[in-house]
Amino acid sequence: MSKKNKNKKIEKIETPEIVENNKEEKTEELSMNEKESVDLKENKTSEVNAKESNKVNNKKIDDEKSENKIDNQTDGKANNEADNNTSNKTDESKINNINEAEKENNKELENDKTEELKNKNENLESNSNEDEEENNIEDSESYKEASFKEKLSLKFRKRLISSGIHTIILVVFLVLIFFGVNIWAGSRELAQIDVTENHLYSVTQASKDQLANLNKDVYIYIYGYNDNNDYVTFIKQYSAFNNHIHYEIVTEETNYEIVSKYNLSDYGNAAMVIVCGDKDKTVYPEYEFSSYDYSTGESVNIAEETITNAILNVSTDDPIKVYFATGDGEYKMSEVSTLVAYLQAQVYECEELNLLAVTEVPDDCDILAILDPTQDITEMAATAIKNYINKGGNIIFGQFRIDKETKIPNLQSILDLYGVSLSYGVLYEGRSSNSFAYENYSYPYILIPNLSSSNEISSELSKSGLYVIIPWAQSLSISNVEEDNVIVSSSNILTTSDKCYNITDLNGQLKTDGLEAKEYIIGSELTRTVTTPADDTNAETTSVSSKLLVFGNAGFMADYFTIGQMQLSPIQYPGNANFALNAFAELAEQEDLITVRKSSNVTNFESTTQEDRIVKTIIFGIPVIIILAGIIIWNIRRRKR
């Protein structure tokens, strides 16, 4: 182990049990290494002693040979003695050279053994120091305060990541976990995270509030879609937040009884049946889950509105009854069919009431809609409506007088109960931001009024950025009502800018010359409260309240409105639809229905095979490539070290 690794800081700690085991293992290892070092030294000493002994023996042999040579040459001749002496000297020199070479080799061997022993002792010392450092950390306060998770993490890092083969095993293990989690998540109905700006794929809080009091079991049978369809996923969210809502995907094979009972296979398209008790409603997503936004020219997803309204429709025992007045030129239900469809999709029942033949307003009438009559109503109808008001009945009224000479005394007598009247003329908006524009052309007589931020009908709309368009509007005048025991309060909902003109000369081109620009009221909510004091017949004081929503033109709720060569479909604009539905909800005292209906300028689509392949590549392929690249880079760096 290098000095660099020796000084490496240990960042995490182990459990006490692991620490104790490591201490024992390392102590045994150190003892064995020390014993091995001692044995190595003893072997070296033995080798040196043996070599020294060999040298002594060799020297004795050489000395004996020399003595023998001298004795043998004593009797020889003088010249032979000289030659032998020279030869002996040469042999002795050779022997000395050999001994020196042998000493040099022995010295090198001894140096190698010493170096090896030194390195081994250094490693032992390094391990001992590192173990001592780790043991110090294990005995520290941070170790004692560490959680089990942190201790386990240290063990994981030391035992696995430190080894190359273990790292590879770890990577394979993580890959298996990745695929396992994906397979498990796919088999479970987990809540999805909606990151779209308008939460297009999530049930809004408004729908949750509307269904919060649902205490009946509602069954949604889905035909023609599989479990992975976006609409099915969306319906699952309803079941998640309210356990009274159930869903089932049905086919001829899985539930033939339901398919045949509601004729689901006859239509040939996907369908959903919402059932509660003996009431049911069938919706066709292909046609009823999308609409058209005339303000943007794009498709709008209204799946949530349709589903929520259908659930409310079948689960409500006492629907809200709306009567549309007819007989005096008012908008018929067929002329406000889109509005009627929206209302019927919720908790409303709609019916027409002919004022020419009426003697009284039906007792089950919750809201009476009188939308833009072209003539005055009869006195009998006026009397019936006044009696309805005195009982606490609510009215939504719109009026647009195209003829200055047309008198409406009977209608005005009803409006006088609330202290309101409509001025003759057409409002002309002088501020471009408050006038309607189409194909880069401005129409100042089609108003985009200011929405009140304090009235419940319009407050949410004013925050959302939606706008309402009112074509050819008249202004309202509101005055005090002076009647005993009667109090009338008002709340303005729609107003013009302060650059608006009231044009009364409707012959020819509309002109603003000489007219005063000011702010006008074109929509207001008025509440009339009649108090009856206690007397001989009434033991307690009682009060009855009636509401009137009045607008300078009810054309904003119509299917079509024609101005010259241009034909509008006002109710198709999201702002108009939301405003109209909120107005009815206010009169019906259905606060949960007052909201901004979710809309998205997108069209749902089924992904193609190629798109599906791309998504899977992003989810599965790229992570695998990153993991493999990490392994390769790790191996390259390891080899460089």
XYZ file of C-alpha atoms in Angstrom:
641
model
C 0.000 0.000 0.000
C 1.435 3.367 -1.017
C 1.919 6.325 1.318
C -0.837 8.137 -0.606
C -3.349 5.449 0.265
C -1.947 5.298 3.764
C -2.919 8.908 4.450
C -6.344 8.600 2.802
C -9.132 9.930 5.036
C -11.860 7.549 6.066
C -15.115 9.414 5.520
C -17.624 7.024 7.096
C -17.658 4.611 10.045
C -18.497 1.004 10.743
C -20.683 -0.693 13.267
C -19.087 -1.698 16.604
C -19.387 -5.402 15.747
C -17.585 -4.943 12.428
C -14.904 -2.858 14.116
C -14.188 -5.553 16.738
C -13.981 -8.294 14.090
C -11.682 -6.190 11.943
C -9.407 -5.561 14.918
C -9.065 -9.286 15.650
C -8.468 -10.158 11.976
C -5.841 -7.463 11.537
C -4.091 -8.386 14.827
C -3.811 -12.027 13.702
C -2.557 -10.911 10.302
C 0.074 -8.675 11.909
C 1.274 -11.486 14.201
C 1.655 -13.852 11.263
C 3.539 -11.271 9.268
C 5.889 -10.546 12.207
C 6.517 -14.290 12.673
C 7.251 -14.626 9.000
C 9.701 -11.695 9.252
C 11.571 -13.353 12.178
C 11.784 -16.667 10.291
C 13.191 -14.833 7.293
C 15.905 -13.214 9.430
C 16.845 -16.572 11.023
C 17.115 -18.195 7.578
C 19.357 -15.386 6.424
C 21.615 -15.732 9.470
C 21.883 -19.501 8.918
C 22.856 -18.947 5.315
C 25.563 -16.454 6.271
C 26.970 -18.764 8.994
C 27.045 -21.694 6.570
C 28.933 -19.647 4.027
C 31.464 -18.505 6.678
C 31.987 -22.123 7.773
C 32.563 -23.163 4.151
C 35.157 -20.435 3.771
C 37.087 -21.630 6.871
C 37.058 -25.248 5.693
C 38.227 -24.234 2.235
C 41.066 -22.270 3.758
C 42.211 -25.246 5.867
C 42.205 -27.489 2.798
C 44.265 -24.927 0.911
C 46.777 -24.694 3.756
C 47.224 -28.499 3.880
C 47.749 -28.617 0.128
C 50.411 -25.946 0.401
C 52.277 -27.805 3.155
C 52.198 -31.062 1.159
C 53.556 -29.300 -1.878
C 56.420 -27.824 0.127
C 57.379 -31.193 1.642
C 57.346 -32.899 -1.761
C 59.575 -30.293 -3.233
C 62.189 -30.314 -0.431
C 64.177 -33.106 -2.020
C 63.778 -31.673 -5.545
C 66.038 -29.572 -7.441
C 66.425 -25.875 -6.858
C 65.033 -24.926 -10.221
C 61.961 -27.193 -9.711
C 61.410 -25.603 -6.306
C 61.340 -22.162 -7.845
C 58.860 -23.308 -10.510
C 56.619 -24.927 -7.927
C 56.632 -21.841 -5.753
C 55.554 -19.749 -8.749
C 52.750 -22.222 -9.560
C 51.499 -22.251 -5.984
C 51.326 -18.482 -5.931
C 49.239 -18.495 -9.110
C 46.794 -21.085 -7.693
C 46.498 -19.132 -4.487
C 45.626 -15.963 -6.442
C 42.921 -17.782 -8.377
C 41.424 -19.157 -5.187
C 41.387 -15.682 -3.662
C 39.575 -14.269 -6.738
C 36.950 -16.980 -6.530
C 36.431 -16.286 -2.860
C 36.026 -12.543 -3.561
C 33.412 -13.208 -6.279
C 31.577 -15.505 -3.942
C 31.623 -12.836 -1.235
C 30.233 -10.284 -3.717
C 27.389 -12.615 -4.713
C 26.594 -13.330 -1.111
C 26.558 -9.616 -0.388
C 24.101 -8.953 -3.235
C 21.878 -11.788 -2.053
C 21.974 -10.409 1.446
C 21.023 -6.927 0.157
C 18.066 -8.361 -1.812
C 16.828 -10.261 1.206
C 17.225 -7.180 3.379
C 15.285 -4.996 0.896
C 12.514 -7.564 0.692
C 12.308 -7.736 4.433
C 12.308 -3.938 4.639
C 9.413 -3.635 2.158
C 7.410 -6.249 3.985
C 7.964 -4.540 7.301
C 6.987 -1.217 5.705
C 3.708 -2.724 4.457
C 3.046 -4.168 7.861
C 3.707 -0.790 9.423
C 1.427 0.919 6.872
C -1.409 -1.519 7.527
C -0.883 -1.113 11.224
C -1.035 2.694 10.962
C -4.139 2.589 8.762
C -5.825 0.157 11.119
C -4.907 2.429 13.990
C -6.402 5.415 12.133
C -9.609 3.501 11.394
C -9.808 2.302 14.994
C -9.419 5.877 16.201
C -12.358 6.928 14.000
C -14.408 3.991 15.197
C -13.802 5.097 18.785
C -14.715 8.726 17.975
C -17.903 10.547 18.910
C -19.099 10.610 15.280
C -19.034 6.814 15.234
C -21.073 6.583 18.419
C -23.643 9.097 17.101
C -23.874 7.525 13.646
C -27.079 5.865 12.482
C -27.248 2.256 11.428
C -27.696 3.441 7.838
C -24.376 5.345 7.930
C -22.522 2.402 9.453
C -23.953 0.076 6.855
C -22.941 2.545 4.156
C -19.297 2.488 5.339
C -19.219 -1.279 5.346
C -20.713 -1.276 1.860
C -18.060 1.109 0.549
C -15.092 -0.658 2.159
C -16.114 -4.198 1.306
C -17.522 -3.717 -2.203
C -16.349 -0.587 -3.940
C -12.723 -1.163 -2.935
C -12.546 -4.188 -5.190
C -12.862 -4.092 -8.970
C -14.772 -7.345 -9.228
C -17.127 -6.208 -6.511
C -17.739 -2.958 -8.386
C -18.798 -4.901 -11.465
C -21.114 -7.015 -9.342
C -22.535 -3.822 -7.861
C -23.224 -2.352 -11.302
C -24.996 -5.523 -12.425
C -26.995 -5.496 -9.216
C -28.056 -1.874 -9.757
C -29.096 -2.618 -13.340
C -31.230 -5.505 -12.117
C -32.805 -3.235 -9.502
C -33.518 -0.619 -12.191
C -35.358 -3.061 -14.422
C -37.054 -4.690 -11.453
C -38.430 -1.373 -10.197
C -39.713 -0.512 -13.673
C -41.450 -3.867 -14.028
C -42.944 -3.541 -10.548
C -44.103 0.036 -11.163
C -45.720 -1.031 -14.424
C -47.737 -3.677 -12.626
C -48.951 -1.278 -9.932
C -51.474 1.550 -10.149
C -49.149 4.219 -8.840
C -50.076 7.898 -8.740
C -48.607 9.767 -11.666
C -46.895 13.123 -11.422
C -48.407 15.771 -13.668
C -45.798 18.412 -14.545
C -47.868 20.224 -17.188
C -48.522 23.896 -16.502
C -52.327 23.535 -16.263
C -52.274 19.999 -14.797
C -53.885 18.622 -17.914
C -53.712 15.018 -16.769
C -54.774 15.486 -13.151
C -58.185 15.853 -11.571
C -58.475 19.442 -10.363
C -59.326 20.472 -6.853
C -62.609 21.903 -8.175
C -63.799 18.432 -9.215
C -62.651 16.966 -5.919
C -64.645 19.609 -4.053
C -67.750 18.968 -6.145
C -67.581 15.236 -5.425
C -66.455 15.545 -1.812
C -69.957 14.871 -0.480
C -70.613 11.928 -2.771
C -71.869 9.114 -0.542
C -73.315 6.791 -3.161
C -71.531 4.133 -5.142
C -70.922 5.192 -8.740
C -69.716 2.674 -11.337
C -67.909 3.709 -14.498
C -67.910 0.995 -17.166
C -65.312 1.572 -19.866
C -65.709 -0.033 -23.258
C -63.216 0.086 -26.136
C -60.116 1.110 -24.158
C -57.356 -0.910 -22.519
C -55.780 -0.338 -19.145
C -52.939 1.813 -20.532
C -55.190 4.387 -22.196
C -54.844 7.985 -20.982
C -58.587 8.303 -20.318
C -58.555 5.124 -18.231
C -55.569 6.412 -16.280
C -57.458 9.652 -15.692
C -60.566 7.845 -14.398
C -58.401 5.881 -11.984
C -57.666 9.178 -10.237
C -61.374 9.584 -9.439
C -61.394 6.167 -7.821
C -58.256 7.103 -5.868
C -59.659 10.207 -4.129
C -63.202 8.893 -3.541
C -63.792 5.253 -2.619
C -67.419 5.485 -3.770
C -66.277 5.768 -7.382
C -65.473 2.457 -9.058
C -64.367 1.627 -12.570
C -64.229 -1.491 -14.736
C -62.949 -2.123 -18.238
C -65.564 -4.298 -19.944
C -65.600 -6.381 -23.132
C -68.006 -8.931 -24.532
C -65.807 -11.622 -23.011
C -65.343 -10.143 -19.526
C -68.782 -8.624 -18.885
C -71.267 -9.323 -21.637
C -74.192 -8.377 -19.399
C -73.091 -4.729 -19.085
C -72.116 -4.461 -22.756
C -75.496 -5.745 -23.908
C -77.548 -3.870 -21.284
C -76.245 -0.467 -22.378
C -75.767 -1.396 -26.065
C -72.107 -0.460 -25.933
C -71.091 -2.564 -28.924
C -73.826 -1.173 -31.159
C -72.286 2.252 -31.504
C -68.976 0.940 -32.779
C -66.810 3.391 -30.824
C -65.344 3.584 -27.366
C -67.870 4.553 -24.728
C -68.250 5.007 -20.996
C -71.354 4.399 -18.930
C -71.661 6.116 -15.555
C -74.183 4.331 -13.338
C -75.578 5.167 -9.917
C -78.585 3.220 -8.724
C -81.191 3.217 -11.466
C -79.743 6.281 -13.214
C -77.130 6.086 -15.929
C -75.457 8.312 -18.479
C -73.462 7.254 -21.527
C -70.658 9.453 -22.860
C -68.575 9.005 -25.998
C -65.017 10.274 -25.474
C -64.339 10.661 -29.183
C -66.913 13.439 -29.384
C -67.601 14.595 -25.834
C -64.083 14.829 -24.400
C -62.961 17.645 -26.664
C -64.328 20.971 -27.795
C -63.227 23.906 -29.919
C -61.853 27.144 -28.563
C -63.004 29.902 -30.885
C -60.718 32.406 -29.207
C -57.599 30.446 -30.182
C -58.853 28.214 -32.980
C -57.546 25.100 -31.230
C -58.949 21.933 -29.719
C -59.765 21.905 -25.997
C -59.717 18.902 -23.684
C -62.923 18.818 -21.606
C -62.671 15.213 -20.397
C -62.689 16.205 -16.741
C -65.750 18.408 -17.090
C -67.640 15.661 -18.875
C -66.742 12.926 -16.382
C -67.338 15.061 -13.279
C -70.655 16.362 -14.586
C -71.812 12.857 -15.494
C -71.048 11.621 -11.969
C -72.945 14.564 -10.464
C -75.827 14.004 -12.851
C -76.462 10.371 -11.943
C -75.751 10.732 -8.220
C -78.010 13.719 -7.516
C -81.458 12.885 -6.168
C -82.810 16.430 -6.422
C -81.635 18.049 -9.668
C -81.830 21.806 -10.196
C -84.747 22.741 -12.434
C -84.265 25.527 -14.982
C -87.154 26.929 -17.030
C -86.414 28.907 -20.193
C -89.148 31.468 -20.849
C -90.580 31.563 -24.398
C -93.438 33.257 -26.218
C -92.140 36.824 -26.459
C -89.130 36.437 -28.736
C -86.780 35.036 -26.065
C -83.985 32.636 -26.919
C -85.419 29.124 -27.175
C -83.569 26.120 -25.834
C -82.695 25.181 -29.410
C -80.962 28.557 -29.818
C -78.900 28.120 -26.656
C -78.417 24.376 -27.136
C -74.739 24.419 -26.153
C -75.550 26.119 -22.854
C -78.380 23.659 -22.256
C -76.042 20.740 -22.946
C -73.531 22.112 -20.455
C -76.243 22.504 -17.813
C -77.736 19.071 -18.405
C -74.297 17.536 -18.162
C -74.127 18.834 -14.612
C -76.983 18.643 -12.080
C -79.581 20.651 -14.004
C -82.799 19.690 -15.716
C -83.960 22.124 -18.400
C -87.440 22.800 -19.711
C -89.250 25.565 -21.605
C -92.056 27.683 -20.108
C -94.435 29.556 -22.444
C -95.195 32.878 -20.748
C -98.166 33.516 -23.032
C -100.100 30.714 -21.405
C -98.723 30.752 -17.885
C -100.712 31.668 -14.825
C -98.033 30.764 -12.346
C -94.427 29.687 -12.349
C -94.114 25.970 -11.474
C -93.219 25.236 -7.866
C -90.228 23.147 -8.898
C -88.634 26.079 -10.742
C -85.273 26.897 -9.213
C -84.138 29.318 -11.931
C -86.222 31.224 -14.471
C -84.233 32.300 -17.540
C -85.640 35.207 -19.581
C -83.098 35.771 -22.333
C -83.515 38.751 -24.674
C -87.271 39.062 -25.274
C -88.084 41.160 -28.344
C -91.439 42.360 -26.935
C -93.143 42.945 -23.621
C -94.655 40.078 -21.655
C -98.313 39.918 -20.647
C -99.650 41.279 -17.361
C -100.635 37.748 -16.359
C -97.084 36.547 -16.920
C -95.726 39.545 -15.006
C -98.012 38.753 -12.043
C -96.942 35.103 -12.063
C -93.280 36.096 -12.083
C -93.756 38.593 -9.218
C -95.410 35.916 -7.102
C -92.477 33.649 -7.930
C -90.050 36.361 -6.746
C -91.932 36.876 -3.476
C -91.517 33.147 -2.771
C -87.750 33.474 -3.165
C -87.440 32.563 -6.849
C -84.290 33.466 -8.792
C -84.121 34.962 -12.282
C -81.444 35.415 -14.935
C -82.448 38.177 -17.323
C -80.947 39.686 -20.444
C -82.382 42.440 -22.620
C -81.423 44.030 -25.881
C -83.838 46.564 -27.362
C -83.228 47.108 -31.060
C -86.236 49.427 -31.400
C -86.368 52.684 -29.462
C -90.143 52.834 -29.684
C -90.628 49.389 -28.144
C -92.105 49.749 -24.670
C -91.753 47.058 -22.021
C -93.835 48.230 -19.014
C -94.618 44.739 -17.707
C -91.000 43.628 -17.878
C -89.911 46.920 -16.341
C -92.314 46.408 -13.439
C -90.382 43.228 -12.603
C -87.018 45.001 -12.913
C -88.292 47.801 -10.665
C -88.549 45.342 -7.782
C -84.741 45.325 -7.849
C -84.234 48.981 -8.778
C -82.661 48.311 -12.193
C -83.400 49.517 -15.707
C -81.738 49.247 -19.104
C -80.810 52.302 -21.146
C -81.522 52.393 -24.828
C -78.506 52.420 -27.141
C -75.395 50.442 -28.010
C -72.157 50.675 -26.065
C -69.067 51.502 -28.144
C -65.731 50.668 -26.508
C -63.012 53.249 -27.085
C -60.195 51.252 -25.502
C -58.770 48.573 -27.772
C -57.965 46.179 -24.923
C -61.679 46.095 -24.027
C -62.939 45.460 -27.547
C -63.045 42.262 -29.550
C -60.551 41.741 -32.375
C -60.847 39.194 -35.157
C -58.363 38.665 -37.985
C -56.463 41.831 -36.982
C -59.616 43.907 -37.118
C -61.163 45.519 -34.044
C -64.898 45.480 -33.320
C -65.520 48.184 -30.676
C -69.235 47.274 -30.361
C -68.313 43.737 -29.257
C -67.150 44.353 -25.716
C -64.606 42.582 -23.545
C -65.766 43.927 -20.179
C -63.807 44.141 -16.970
C -64.568 41.249 -14.613
C -65.213 41.969 -10.958
C -62.632 40.436 -8.648
C -65.002 40.597 -5.662
C -68.037 38.782 -7.091
C -68.019 34.979 -6.821
C -69.225 34.523 -10.388
C -66.289 36.343 -11.964
C -63.491 36.408 -9.377
C -61.833 33.162 -10.469
C -62.209 34.108 -14.121
C -60.477 37.427 -13.547
C -57.502 35.575 -12.028
C -57.314 32.982 -14.791
C -56.933 35.423 -17.673
C -60.123 34.303 -19.445
C -62.356 36.972 -20.889
C -66.054 37.357 -21.720
C -67.332 38.870 -24.954
C -70.661 40.740 -24.945
C -71.976 41.804 -28.374
C -74.135 44.924 -28.801
C -74.591 45.541 -25.091
C -76.846 48.000 -23.327
C -75.933 49.776 -20.121
C -77.663 49.261 -16.787
C -78.887 51.889 -14.382
C -79.320 50.945 -10.731
C -81.299 52.993 -8.220
C -82.456 52.622 -4.647
C -85.659 50.733 -3.902
C -87.866 52.546 -1.453
C -90.221 49.978 -0.001
C -91.022 49.175 3.581
C -89.282 46.067 4.899
C -87.408 45.642 1.615
C -83.645 45.755 1.179
C -81.956 45.457 -2.213
C -78.204 45.013 -2.492
C -76.204 45.005 -5.714
C -72.837 43.762 -6.869
C -71.588 44.809 -10.270
C -70.044 41.966 -12.257
C -69.276 43.379 -15.712
C -68.196 46.942 -16.473
C -66.702 48.766 -19.451
C -63.575 50.885 -19.483
C -63.844 54.609 -18.803
C -63.394 55.222 -22.551
C -66.767 53.763 -23.520
C -69.590 55.601 -25.337
C -73.355 55.016 -25.374
C -74.573 55.505 -28.963
C -78.324 56.061 -29.293
C -78.367 56.978 -32.981
C -78.286 53.573 -34.589
C -79.146 54.773 -38.093
C -76.152 54.409 -40.377
C -72.579 54.342 -39.153
C -71.984 54.407 -35.404
C -70.411 57.705 -34.392
C -69.012 58.924 -31.085
C -68.801 62.615 -31.975
C -70.036 64.812 -29.145
C -70.569 61.879 -26.771
C -69.143 61.593 -23.277
C -66.820 58.675 -22.569
C -67.289 57.000 -19.207
C -67.589 53.650 -17.465
C -70.846 51.724 -17.812
C -72.361 48.747 -16.007
C -73.428 45.875 -18.273
C -73.873 43.069 -15.720
C -74.977 43.056 -12.097
C -76.197 40.740 -9.338
C -79.058 42.115 -7.223
C -80.533 40.535 -4.122
C -83.998 41.552 -2.905
C -84.801 40.668 0.715
C -88.341 41.108 2.039
C -88.726 40.988 5.805
C -92.069 40.235 7.456
C -92.156 41.410 11.084
C -93.739 39.372 13.810
C -97.434 40.102 14.436
C -100.569 38.363 15.555
C -100.321 35.897 12.684
C -96.523 35.527 12.598
C -94.829 34.635 15.849
C -91.381 35.316 14.461
C -89.878 37.734 11.980
C -89.315 36.070 8.637
C -87.384 37.101 5.528
C -87.364 35.899 1.926
C -84.556 36.647 -0.527
C -84.647 36.544 -4.293
C -81.758 37.068 -6.722
C -81.693 38.670 -10.130
C -78.768 38.443 -12.546
C -79.274 41.067 -15.212
C -77.167 41.680 -18.333
C -77.222 44.284 -21.079
C -77.441 41.481 -23.636
C -77.932 37.730 -23.165
C -76.406 37.067 -26.581
C -73.142 36.007 -24.928
C -74.887 32.712 -24.075
C -76.267 32.083 -27.579
C -75.129 29.459 -30.049
C -74.842 32.136 -32.744
C -74.967 35.913 -32.897
C -74.945 37.720 -36.221
C -73.471 41.201 -36.668
C -73.570 42.368 -40.264
C -71.625 39.821 -42.290
C -70.004 38.244 -39.235
C -71.492 35.380 -37.268
C -70.163 34.628 -33.802
C -70.618 31.586 -31.596
C -70.208 33.324 -28.216
C -70.856 30.351 -25.908
C -67.991 28.461 -27.550
C -65.501 30.876 -26.019
C -64.169 29.405 -22.738
C -64.676 32.666 -20.864
C -68.322 32.903 -21.913
C -69.098 29.258 -21.098
C -67.452 29.475 -17.672
C -69.154 32.763 -16.875
C -72.617 31.506 -17.891
C -72.277 28.255 -15.906
C -71.023 30.174 -12.875
C -74.040 32.478 -13.134
C -76.468 29.546 -13.006
C -74.497 27.939 -10.171
C -74.711 31.179 -8.173
C -78.493 31.300 -8.513
C -78.734 27.597 -7.632
C -76.548 28.205 -4.568
C -74.142 25.520 -5.766
C -70.865 27.039 -4.650
C -68.886 23.942 -5.621
C -69.967 24.452 -9.239
C -68.560 27.965 -9.369
C -65.112 27.519 -10.816
C -62.899 27.820 -13.862
C -63.320 24.706 -15.969
C -59.967 23.273 -16.951
C -59.098 23.738 -20.585
C -56.012 22.933 -22.604
C -55.150 24.017 -26.090
C -54.031 20.525 -26.952
C -55.552 17.489 -28.575
C -55.020 14.037 -27.097
C -53.353 11.511 -29.397
C -52.243 7.906 -29.359
C -48.491 7.469 -29.731
C -47.200 5.730 -32.863
C -44.920 2.693 -32.831
C -41.916 4.864 -33.626
C -42.756 7.338 -30.864
C -43.218 4.477 -28.426
C -39.812 3.060 -29.423
C -38.147 6.433 -28.877
C -39.664 6.760 -25.404
C -38.509 3.265 -24.415
C -35.015 4.017 -25.716
C -34.854 7.115 -23.531
C -36.129 5.255 -20.461
C -34.136 2.031 -20.785
C -31.396 2.388 -23.415
C -29.680 5.575 -22.293
C -29.237 4.487 -18.628
C -27.644 1.199 -19.781
C -25.251 3.085 -22.083
C -24.250 5.408 -19.247
C -23.559 2.455 -16.936
C -21.423 0.680 -19.548
C -19.499 3.870 -20.252
C -18.814 4.218 -16.534
C -17.392 0.686 -16.365
C -15.101 1.310 -19.356
C -13.819 4.613 -17.975
C -13.226 3.027 -14.579
C -11.147 0.223 -16.138
C -9.079 2.697 -18.174
C -8.283 4.792 -15.122
C -7.403 1.703 -13.081
C -4.882 0.561 -15.689
C -3.253 3.990 -15.824
C -2.668 3.834 -12.077
